[in-house]
Short mmCIF file of C-alpha atoms and ligand atoms in Angstrom, two decimals:
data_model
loop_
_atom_site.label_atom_id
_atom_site.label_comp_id
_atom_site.label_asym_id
_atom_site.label_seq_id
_atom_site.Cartn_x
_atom_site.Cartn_y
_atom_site.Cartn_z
CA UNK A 1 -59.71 -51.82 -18.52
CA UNK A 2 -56.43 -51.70 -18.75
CA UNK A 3 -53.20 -49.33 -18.66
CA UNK A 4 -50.95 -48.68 -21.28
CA UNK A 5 -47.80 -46.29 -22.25
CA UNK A 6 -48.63 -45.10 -25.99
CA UNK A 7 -45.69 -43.91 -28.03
CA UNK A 8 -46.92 -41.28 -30.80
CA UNK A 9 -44.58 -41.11 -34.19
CA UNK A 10 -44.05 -37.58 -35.04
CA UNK A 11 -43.60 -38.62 -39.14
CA UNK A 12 -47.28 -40.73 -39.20
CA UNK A 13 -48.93 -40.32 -36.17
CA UNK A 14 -49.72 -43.70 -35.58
CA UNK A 15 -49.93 -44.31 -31.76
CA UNK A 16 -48.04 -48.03 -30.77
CA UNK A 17 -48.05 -49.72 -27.21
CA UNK A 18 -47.12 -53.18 -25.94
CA UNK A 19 -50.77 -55.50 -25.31
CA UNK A 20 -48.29 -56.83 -22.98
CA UNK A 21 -44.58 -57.37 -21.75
CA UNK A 22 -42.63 -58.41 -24.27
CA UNK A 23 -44.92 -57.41 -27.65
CA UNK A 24 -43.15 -55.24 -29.75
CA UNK A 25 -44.84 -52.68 -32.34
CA UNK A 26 -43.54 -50.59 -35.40
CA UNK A 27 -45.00 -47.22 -36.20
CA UNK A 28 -47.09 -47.06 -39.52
CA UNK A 29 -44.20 -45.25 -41.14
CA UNK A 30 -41.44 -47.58 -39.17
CA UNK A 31 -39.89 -44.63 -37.82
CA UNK A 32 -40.65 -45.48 -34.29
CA UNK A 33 -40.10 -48.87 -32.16
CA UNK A 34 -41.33 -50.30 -29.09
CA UNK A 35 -38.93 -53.14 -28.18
CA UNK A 36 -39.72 -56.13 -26.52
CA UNK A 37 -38.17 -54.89 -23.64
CA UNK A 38 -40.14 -51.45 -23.56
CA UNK A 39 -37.43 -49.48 -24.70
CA UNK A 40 -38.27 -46.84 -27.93
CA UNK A 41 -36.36 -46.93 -30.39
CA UNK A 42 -36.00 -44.40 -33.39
CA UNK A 43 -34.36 -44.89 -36.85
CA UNK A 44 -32.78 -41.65 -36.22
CA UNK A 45 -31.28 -39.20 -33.63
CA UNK A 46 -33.89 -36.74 -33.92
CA UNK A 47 -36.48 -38.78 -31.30
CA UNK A 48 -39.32 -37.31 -33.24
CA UNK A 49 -41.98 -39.06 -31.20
CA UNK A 50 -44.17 -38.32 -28.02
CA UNK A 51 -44.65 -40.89 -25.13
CA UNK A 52 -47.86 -40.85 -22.92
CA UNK A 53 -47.21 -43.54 -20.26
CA UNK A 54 -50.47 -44.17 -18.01
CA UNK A 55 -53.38 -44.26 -20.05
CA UNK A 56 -56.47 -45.93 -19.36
CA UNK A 57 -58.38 -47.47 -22.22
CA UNK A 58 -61.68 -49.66 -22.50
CA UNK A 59 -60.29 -53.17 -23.48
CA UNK A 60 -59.33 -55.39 -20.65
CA UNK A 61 -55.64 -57.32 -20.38
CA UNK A 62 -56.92 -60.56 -20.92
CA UNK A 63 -58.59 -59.26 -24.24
CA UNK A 64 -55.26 -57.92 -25.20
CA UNK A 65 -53.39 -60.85 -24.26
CA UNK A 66 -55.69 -62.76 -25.97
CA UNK A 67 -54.72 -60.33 -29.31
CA UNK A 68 -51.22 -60.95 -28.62
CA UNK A 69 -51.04 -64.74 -27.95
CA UNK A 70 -53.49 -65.64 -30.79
CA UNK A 71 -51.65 -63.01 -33.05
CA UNK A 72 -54.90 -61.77 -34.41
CA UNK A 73 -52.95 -58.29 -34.34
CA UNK A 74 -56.44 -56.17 -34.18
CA UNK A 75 -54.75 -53.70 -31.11
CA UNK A 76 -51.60 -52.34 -30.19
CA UNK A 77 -51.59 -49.58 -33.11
CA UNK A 78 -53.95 -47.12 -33.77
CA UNK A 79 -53.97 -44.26 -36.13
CA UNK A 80 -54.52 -40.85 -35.17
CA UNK A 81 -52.14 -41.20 -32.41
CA UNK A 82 -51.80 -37.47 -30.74
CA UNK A 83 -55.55 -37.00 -30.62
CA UNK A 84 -56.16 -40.10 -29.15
CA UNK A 85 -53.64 -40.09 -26.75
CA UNK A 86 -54.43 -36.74 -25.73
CA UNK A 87 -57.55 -37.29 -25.18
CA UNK A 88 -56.97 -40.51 -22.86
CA UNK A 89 -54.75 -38.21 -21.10
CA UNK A 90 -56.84 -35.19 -20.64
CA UNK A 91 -60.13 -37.06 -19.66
CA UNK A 92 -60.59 -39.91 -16.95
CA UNK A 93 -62.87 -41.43 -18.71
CA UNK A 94 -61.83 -44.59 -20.85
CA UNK A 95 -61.98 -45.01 -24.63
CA UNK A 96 -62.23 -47.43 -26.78
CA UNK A 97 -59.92 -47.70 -29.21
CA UNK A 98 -60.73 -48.85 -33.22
CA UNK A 99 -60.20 -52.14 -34.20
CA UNK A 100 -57.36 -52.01 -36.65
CA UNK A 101 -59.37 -52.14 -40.10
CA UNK A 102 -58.41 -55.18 -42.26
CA UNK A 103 -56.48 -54.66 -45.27
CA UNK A 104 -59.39 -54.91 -47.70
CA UNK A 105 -61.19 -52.30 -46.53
CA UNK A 106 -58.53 -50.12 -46.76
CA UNK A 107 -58.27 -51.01 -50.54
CA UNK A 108 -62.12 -50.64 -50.94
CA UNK A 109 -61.37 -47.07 -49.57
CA UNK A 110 -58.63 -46.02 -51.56
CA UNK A 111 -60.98 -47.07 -54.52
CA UNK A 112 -63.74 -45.17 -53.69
CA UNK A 113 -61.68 -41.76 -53.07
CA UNK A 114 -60.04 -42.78 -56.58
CA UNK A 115 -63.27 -43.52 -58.08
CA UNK A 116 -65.19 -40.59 -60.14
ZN1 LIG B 1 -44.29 -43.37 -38.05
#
């Protein structure tokens, strides 16, 4: 397991957090920024974004060090950000959180809610 500070954009709800010190992570959208040094960062004043330091989720450090150092790129954003955040917060138990899904599948998807 491992603990991490999740950052929630307001504009796409896409949840960001550092795999570890010094990984940095845009927002779906790009509105919001976690900075290498764990500083957020907006695009505007308005701070429209939610940060839930201290949550607990399933995959271990190594695994996401691992992620980081091989740049595979599978963790560190996750969409549906609020829920999932909330519910990391609100329960004690751990989650696991989705593999990101490769870009493919996305297309397959937008095909089939296209298709008729
Ligand atoms: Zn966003």
């Amino acid at each position: 397991m491992a603990y991490i500070s999740m950052v929630v954009c307001g504009h796409c709800d896409f949840g960001i957090f550092q795999r570890v010190a010094g990984d940095t992570q845009t927002c779906d959208c790009g509105y919001v920024t976690i900075k290498q040094d764990g500083s957020v960062q907006a695009t505007d004043d308005q701070d429209f974004y939610r940060e839930f330091p201290g949550l607990n989720i399933v995959h271990s450090e190594e695994k996401l060090r691992r992620d980081f150092d091989e740049m595979e790129d599978r963790y560190g954003r996750v969409p549906h950000g609020l829920a999932m955040a909330q519910r990391l917060s609100n329960d004690k138990r751990s989650f696991k959180i989705q593999k990101r899904r490769h870009f493919e599948d996305d297309l397959v998807q937008v095909a089939s809610l296209t298709e008729e």
